[in-house]
């Protein structure tokens, strides 16, 4: 918990103090459990994307560098922690099926868990230290990029920056610094190095660039911490009020959230996706799926949807032509759901994109971005040729922290992603190792189960 003495510190000093004392962090049982849920989801979405085109490209480049090391690229070779985390975090974000921070810090699981596992495979730390390092990095990333409107993350998105790529570097640097047990001064240098590498453009959505953001955040976070361990000196002022936030959001409109470490836990607000697409599409998908059972054999003449404005900022592609673009298209996701698709990872293919049924509905659809509407909600009206009008709405979509997936639902998602790749027995062993990660030997079990030849 943040003490009075700590609140007198500058923001940068608060960060470095928190990170350098990661091994002393007192974590409630619910937060520990959520950290392991995040690990389960991270492993599931990464393994499910092992053959993704973006992953193949990044993995091949990493293998060609031929860097020796003990960190495991999932289902592939070993290499340095930075390169393993680059590939594994890219893998985790490739399907846009990974966890989400509701206040705008992006997707913390990929950068933070990929860093934690890769660094732990190369350094003598136990499972307790790994778990605390992950929690530390997650809290740093989420608090830096959070804050409800007008917070940091949403302001970054409006200006074209991807929060996962921006604050993900600081989160990954925090994880790596905690595992390396850097001093407060070294942590400040690591955070400074991470800050000067911040970047990532939101317009990469619908291309391989967006999952690469998560991978590069992890890679750069590790690089920053390793540089600091070798006496690299970074700028210490980037995390103050006039620091990196002011550089990215120059009109000062972002309200910078407090670093109330230990008083509130961002992990308890983490969300896990039920649909393999941009989170901004989820309320619309869920609402459209409610209407689908009433539509068989009936002709639609008009569709009206009301969504939160940020949904159209992040997922406003009107006429997607590729599976990746479809994931960032509220209109297409609505018409897919109205056509009976479940919109899990297997539903975003070129055949789906080209399916004439949902594509024929696109010209009939009007999407209105409504100021003041909840980001977790959507409203859809469908007019039929017999004159009737069907209505459905969603207040809080499934997978949001206020409507969370149960452990059983998260297991079902994990199984659906991993069993086709690993087989049932190996998948079950991996799930058990993640669920009980605090047990000694869990890291070695996970590392062995993820050996492979991709």
XYZ file of C-alpha atoms in Angstrom:
454
model
C 0.000 0.000 0.000
C 1.235 3.500 -0.825
C 2.396 5.280 2.350
C 2.340 9.009 3.130
C 6.097 9.115 2.666
C 5.780 7.520 -0.761
C 3.080 9.950 -1.916
C 5.565 12.783 -1.223
C 7.808 11.298 -3.913
C 7.655 12.390 -7.525
C 5.776 10.093 -9.896
C 9.028 8.735 -11.260
C 10.274 8.023 -7.749
C 7.002 6.298 -6.871
C 7.391 4.051 -9.903
C 11.012 3.152 -9.242
C 10.315 2.502 -5.550
C 7.376 0.217 -6.354
C 9.284 -1.738 -9.001
C 12.493 -2.121 -7.019
C 10.488 -3.548 -4.096
C 8.529 -6.035 -6.203
C 9.719 -9.022 -4.174
C 8.184 -7.453 -1.051
C 4.797 -6.836 -2.641
C 1.879 -8.016 -0.515
C -0.771 -9.267 -2.935
C -4.353 -10.265 -2.053
C -5.438 -13.774 -3.025
C -7.925 -12.435 -5.583
C -5.169 -10.516 -7.376
C -2.926 -13.587 -7.440
C -5.747 -15.608 -8.932
C -6.327 -12.949 -11.578
C -2.632 -12.988 -12.470
C -2.915 -16.725 -13.146
C -6.113 -16.208 -15.160
C -4.142 -13.700 -17.220
C -1.421 -16.325 -17.714
C -3.981 -18.917 -18.838
C -5.502 -16.480 -21.327
C -2.070 -15.350 -22.550
C -0.909 -18.905 -23.191
C -4.175 -19.817 -24.893
C -4.325 -16.926 -27.337
C -0.610 -17.209 -28.113
C -0.686 -20.932 -28.864
C -3.856 -20.517 -30.903
C -2.011 -18.039 -33.142
C 1.178 -20.072 -33.588
C 0.633 -20.331 -37.362
C -0.517 -16.742 -37.876
C 1.181 -14.951 -40.773
C 2.407 -12.073 -38.605
C 3.870 -14.535 -36.117
C 5.593 -16.515 -38.861
C 7.306 -13.389 -40.157
C 8.524 -12.232 -36.738
C 9.587 -15.739 -35.703
C 11.599 -16.292 -38.886
C 13.459 -13.016 -38.443
C 14.213 -13.856 -34.800
C 15.515 -17.306 -35.774
C 17.724 -15.837 -38.515
C 19.402 -13.615 -35.940
C 20.589 -16.877 -34.367
C 21.016 -15.358 -30.905
C 21.870 -17.925 -28.252
C 19.915 -18.077 -25.005
C 17.638 -20.095 -22.748
C 14.366 -18.222 -23.336
C 11.770 -20.266 -25.208
C 9.983 -19.019 -28.302
C 6.675 -20.856 -27.905
C 6.706 -24.116 -29.866
C 10.069 -23.236 -31.376
C 13.729 -22.695 -30.501
C 15.382 -20.952 -27.567
C 17.047 -17.559 -27.852
C 17.652 -14.390 -25.851
C 14.822 -13.132 -23.597
C 14.274 -10.033 -25.749
C 13.737 -12.022 -28.939
C 11.619 -14.700 -27.273
C 9.376 -12.027 -25.779
C 9.182 -10.254 -29.148
C 7.798 -13.369 -30.813
C 5.609 -14.576 -27.951
C 3.933 -11.218 -27.313
C 3.327 -10.777 -31.047
C 1.777 -14.251 -30.983
C -0.467 -13.326 -28.056
C -1.871 -10.252 -29.838
C -2.001 -11.716 -33.351
C -5.682 -12.716 -33.258
C -6.708 -9.676 -31.182
C -8.172 -12.233 -28.773
C -6.042 -11.280 -25.763
C -6.927 -9.476 -22.537
C -7.970 -5.830 -22.389
C -7.701 -3.074 -19.798
C -11.059 -1.253 -19.615
C -9.635 2.161 -18.761
C -7.516 2.320 -21.876
C -4.061 0.876 -21.150
C -4.411 -1.641 -23.962
C -3.538 -5.325 -23.717
C -1.220 -5.871 -20.724
C -1.057 -9.673 -20.663
C 1.071 -10.098 -23.787
C 3.900 -7.666 -23.026
C 3.987 -8.475 -19.303
C 3.646 -12.278 -19.269
C 5.907 -12.775 -22.281
C 8.564 -10.691 -20.527
C 8.121 -12.512 -17.220
C 8.471 -15.997 -18.714
C 11.343 -15.157 -21.061
C 13.351 -13.390 -18.375
C 12.687 -16.120 -15.808
C 13.921 -18.801 -18.223
C 17.247 -16.963 -18.398
C 17.690 -15.933 -14.750
C 17.602 -17.823 -11.415
C 14.229 -16.785 -9.982
C 11.418 -18.849 -8.513
C 7.716 -18.902 -9.357
C 6.824 -16.500 -6.548
C 9.253 -13.894 -7.875
C 7.931 -14.383 -11.408
C 4.340 -13.922 -10.297
C 5.201 -10.768 -8.342
C 7.194 -9.398 -11.286
C 4.236 -9.905 -13.615
C 1.817 -8.252 -11.177
C 4.231 -5.337 -10.757
C 4.531 -4.794 -14.494
C 0.803 -5.142 -15.086
C 0.033 -2.545 -12.398
C 2.633 -0.147 -13.815
C 1.369 -0.486 -17.387
C -2.285 -0.199 -16.427
C -1.888 2.757 -14.070
C 0.268 4.689 -16.524
C -2.149 4.154 -19.394
C -5.438 4.227 -17.519
C -7.670 6.868 -16.034
C -11.277 7.100 -17.165
C -12.192 9.793 -19.673
C -10.349 12.098 -20.048
C -7.639 9.577 -19.164
C -4.372 8.769 -20.845
C -5.121 5.687 -22.943
C -8.282 6.969 -24.621
C -6.560 10.269 -25.386
C -3.668 8.372 -26.954
C -6.082 6.438 -29.169
C -7.869 9.599 -30.321
C -4.506 10.968 -31.387
C -3.559 7.844 -33.298
C -1.301 6.070 -30.791
C -1.749 2.483 -29.597
C -1.575 2.351 -25.760
C -0.284 -1.245 -25.745
C 2.750 -0.080 -27.664
C 3.269 3.076 -25.618
C 2.803 2.035 -21.978
C 3.564 -1.611 -22.759
C 7.248 -0.739 -22.883
C 7.121 0.629 -19.335
C 5.172 -2.400 -18.120
C 7.625 -4.824 -19.693
C 10.585 -2.835 -18.355
C 9.059 -3.060 -14.876
C 8.693 -6.848 -15.167
C 12.261 -7.279 -16.401
C 13.668 -4.888 -13.798
C 11.863 -6.788 -11.031
C 13.306 -10.126 -12.193
C 16.789 -8.612 -12.469
C 16.257 -7.064 -9.009
C 17.524 -3.679 -10.160
C 18.131 -0.895 -7.656
C 15.858 2.151 -7.595
C 18.443 4.146 -9.546
C 18.742 1.400 -12.135
C 14.950 1.179 -12.408
C 14.782 4.909 -13.095
C 17.319 4.437 -15.878
C 15.380 1.473 -17.290
C 12.134 3.449 -17.299
C 13.895 6.339 -19.001
C 15.220 4.033 -21.693
C 11.755 2.530 -22.150
C 10.158 5.966 -22.422
C 12.447 7.159 -25.179
C 11.409 4.133 -27.275
C 7.659 4.660 -26.799
C 5.500 4.698 -29.919
C 3.105 2.702 -32.069
C 0.432 3.937 -34.463
C -3.229 2.965 -34.034
C -3.722 2.988 -37.816
C -1.757 -0.263 -37.892
C -5.028 -1.975 -36.948
C -5.973 -4.487 -39.598
C -2.315 -5.247 -40.449
C 0.549 -7.225 -38.926
C 1.750 -3.988 -37.329
C -0.725 -4.079 -34.445
C 0.328 -7.438 -32.935
C 3.939 -6.414 -33.544
C 3.276 -3.501 -31.174
C 2.853 -5.928 -28.271
C 5.970 -7.855 -29.252
C 8.118 -4.765 -29.659
C 6.898 -3.394 -26.318
C 8.072 -6.582 -24.605
C 11.375 -6.620 -26.470
C 12.125 -2.971 -25.744
C 11.148 -3.320 -22.082
C 13.660 -6.132 -21.654
C 16.287 -4.175 -23.576
C 15.721 -1.161 -21.317
C 16.144 -3.206 -18.130
C 19.207 -5.031 -19.445
C 20.808 -1.722 -20.442
C 20.140 -0.306 -16.974
C 21.792 -3.367 -15.414
C 24.915 -2.426 -17.392
C 24.917 1.154 -16.048
C 23.086 2.774 -18.951
C 21.791 6.199 -17.870
C 18.294 7.179 -19.008
C 16.285 10.361 -18.506
C 14.462 10.433 -15.158
C 11.862 13.104 -15.925
C 9.642 11.304 -18.440
C 7.135 10.067 -15.857
C 6.387 13.425 -14.289
C 3.336 15.518 -15.226
C 5.289 17.294 -17.986
C 6.870 14.090 -19.249
C 5.861 11.552 -21.876
C 2.112 12.175 -21.509
C 2.578 15.860 -22.302
C 4.718 14.923 -25.308
C 2.060 12.618 -26.757
C -0.996 14.643 -25.657
C 0.254 18.184 -26.070
C -2.947 20.080 -25.308
C -2.897 18.852 -21.699
C -6.380 17.350 -21.947
C -5.436 13.999 -20.389
C -6.139 13.552 -16.706
C -3.155 11.611 -15.384
C -4.324 8.903 -12.949
C -2.687 8.558 -9.516
C -0.101 5.866 -8.859
C -2.022 4.422 -5.919
C -0.079 1.172 -5.834
C -1.550 -1.312 -3.377
C -4.681 0.762 -2.763
C -6.405 -0.337 -5.956
C -5.473 -3.285 -8.158
C -5.772 -2.889 -11.916
C -5.610 -6.664 -12.356
C -9.056 -6.942 -10.783
C -10.459 -4.895 -13.676
C -8.832 -6.976 -16.414
C -11.065 -8.266 -19.188
C -10.845 -11.476 -21.243
C -12.347 -11.645 -24.696
C -15.194 -13.891 -25.754
C -14.883 -12.669 -29.366
C -11.671 -12.629 -31.437
C -11.871 -9.003 -32.520
C -11.262 -5.467 -31.337
C -12.926 -4.915 -27.984
C -14.818 -1.982 -29.477
C -16.848 -4.491 -31.491
C -17.894 -6.721 -28.602
C -21.030 -4.989 -27.363
C -22.290 -4.788 -30.936
C -21.514 -8.451 -31.611
C -23.267 -9.597 -28.480
C -26.321 -7.491 -29.278
C -26.509 -8.732 -32.859
C -26.187 -12.337 -31.699
C -29.279 -11.833 -29.525
C -31.239 -10.957 -32.659
C -29.993 -13.766 -34.893
C -32.418 -16.489 -33.645
C -35.356 -14.307 -34.700
C -34.080 -13.700 -38.237
C -34.054 -17.113 -39.950
C -36.111 -17.029 -43.120
C -36.923 -13.314 -42.776
C -35.761 -10.450 -44.966
C -33.948 -7.474 -43.430
C -34.565 -4.075 -44.986
C -32.708 -1.791 -42.581
C -30.343 -1.988 -39.582
C -29.514 0.753 -37.101
C -26.786 0.475 -34.433
C -25.792 2.890 -31.687
C -22.296 2.502 -30.245
C -19.763 4.345 -28.109
C -17.683 6.860 -30.131
C -14.366 5.166 -29.288
C -15.694 2.021 -30.921
C -15.678 3.722 -34.305
C -12.258 5.256 -33.612
C -10.721 1.835 -33.029
C -12.997 -0.363 -35.163
C -14.486 1.886 -37.793
C -13.378 0.115 -40.984
C -16.505 0.298 -43.115
C -15.700 -2.123 -45.929
C -13.151 -4.705 -44.737
C -11.444 -6.840 -47.357
C -9.229 -9.053 -45.188
C -9.794 -11.065 -41.980
C -7.620 -8.624 -40.012
C -9.619 -5.656 -41.269
C -12.838 -7.458 -40.350
C -11.698 -7.662 -36.728
C -11.603 -3.863 -36.701
C -14.969 -3.303 -38.357
C -18.026 -2.794 -36.153
C -20.251 -2.837 -39.270
C -18.925 -6.157 -40.552
C -18.893 -7.755 -37.098
C -22.564 -6.802 -36.713
C -23.543 -8.289 -40.058
C -21.506 -11.438 -39.360
C -23.292 -11.903 -36.029
C -26.674 -11.275 -37.655
C -25.730 -14.040 -40.112
C -25.052 -16.567 -37.369
C -21.302 -16.391 -36.865
C -20.014 -16.790 -33.292
C -16.951 -14.599 -34.048
C -14.409 -16.715 -32.230
C -10.922 -17.146 -33.689
C -12.014 -19.608 -36.394
C -14.629 -17.223 -37.786
C -12.233 -14.639 -39.193
C -11.121 -16.096 -42.507
C -11.094 -14.870 -46.074
C -14.123 -17.052 -46.775
C -15.973 -15.313 -43.966
C -14.951 -11.890 -45.250
C -16.229 -12.808 -48.708
C -19.448 -14.483 -47.508
C -22.213 -12.746 -49.527
C -24.807 -13.002 -46.732
C -23.227 -10.580 -44.231
C -21.734 -8.502 -47.035
C -25.219 -7.928 -48.489
C -26.316 -6.493 -45.156
C -23.573 -3.838 -45.001
C -25.392 -1.300 -47.244
C -28.474 -1.654 -45.024
C -26.588 -0.759 -41.841
C -26.232 2.675 -40.258
C -23.884 3.009 -37.260
C -24.276 6.022 -34.985
C -21.571 6.950 -32.497
C -23.404 8.357 -29.477
C -21.625 10.738 -27.111
C -22.183 9.738 -23.503
C -23.093 6.152 -24.283
C -21.299 3.547 -22.180
C -18.313 1.947 -23.895
C -19.584 -1.473 -22.847
C -23.023 -1.038 -24.439
C -24.702 -1.230 -27.840
C -28.227 -0.840 -29.230
C -29.424 -2.414 -32.494
C -32.750 -2.153 -34.337
C -33.574 -4.355 -37.324
C -36.436 -3.591 -39.722
C -38.011 -6.505 -41.629
C -39.935 -6.559 -44.897
C -43.174 -7.370 -43.071
C -42.960 -3.998 -41.274
C -41.905 -5.368 -37.897
C -38.913 -3.997 -35.977
C -36.691 -6.089 -33.750
C -34.654 -4.504 -30.960
C -31.836 -5.723 -28.722
C -29.320 -4.049 -26.497
C -26.357 -4.923 -24.309
C -25.427 -2.949 -21.228
C -22.156 -4.737 -20.403
C -20.745 -7.310 -22.805
C -19.412 -10.679 -21.638
C -15.731 -10.632 -20.723
C -15.832 -7.122 -19.289
C -14.711 -6.888 -15.653
C -18.302 -6.015 -14.708
C -19.566 -9.111 -16.531
C -16.550 -11.416 -16.343
C -15.899 -14.799 -17.844
C -15.970 -17.527 -15.214
C -12.986 -19.787 -14.658
C -14.855 -22.511 -16.534
C -15.519 -20.197 -19.493
C -11.874 -19.148 -19.552
C -10.879 -22.827 -19.517
C -13.221 -23.516 -22.431
C -11.606 -20.699 -24.410
C -8.138 -22.023 -23.529
C -9.053 -25.550 -24.606
C -10.563 -24.388 -27.891
C -7.320 -22.600 -28.733
C -4.739 -25.075 -27.460
C -6.145 -28.581 -27.977
C -5.991 -28.362 -31.813
C -2.302 -27.416 -31.521
C -1.066 -29.394 -28.506
C -3.526 -32.229 -28.151
C -5.827 -32.772 -25.171
C -3.303 -34.257 -22.739
C -0.583 -31.659 -23.289
C -3.143 -28.853 -23.197
C -4.499 -30.087 -19.857
C -0.997 -30.243 -18.385
C -0.262 -26.701 -19.526
C -3.504 -25.425 -18.038
C -2.722 -27.104 -14.712
C 0.777 -25.596 -14.605
C -0.603 -22.115 -15.249
C -3.514 -22.436 -12.814
C -1.120 -23.508 -10.047
C 1.808 -21.391 -11.158
C 2.927 -20.652 -7.597
C 3.969 -24.303 -7.207
C 7.735 -24.856 -7.533
C 8.620 -26.289 -10.922
C 5.715 -24.705 -12.792
C 8.002 -22.602 -14.978
C 10.007 -25.660 -15.985
C 6.781 -27.550 -16.773
C 5.469 -24.726 -18.968
C 8.822 -24.336 -20.712
C 8.980 -28.049 -21.478
C 5.387 -28.243 -22.676
C 6.020 -25.358 -25.065
C 9.057 -26.913 -26.733
C 8.452 -27.530 -30.420
C 9.652 -27.133 -33.960
C 7.691 -24.299 -35.591
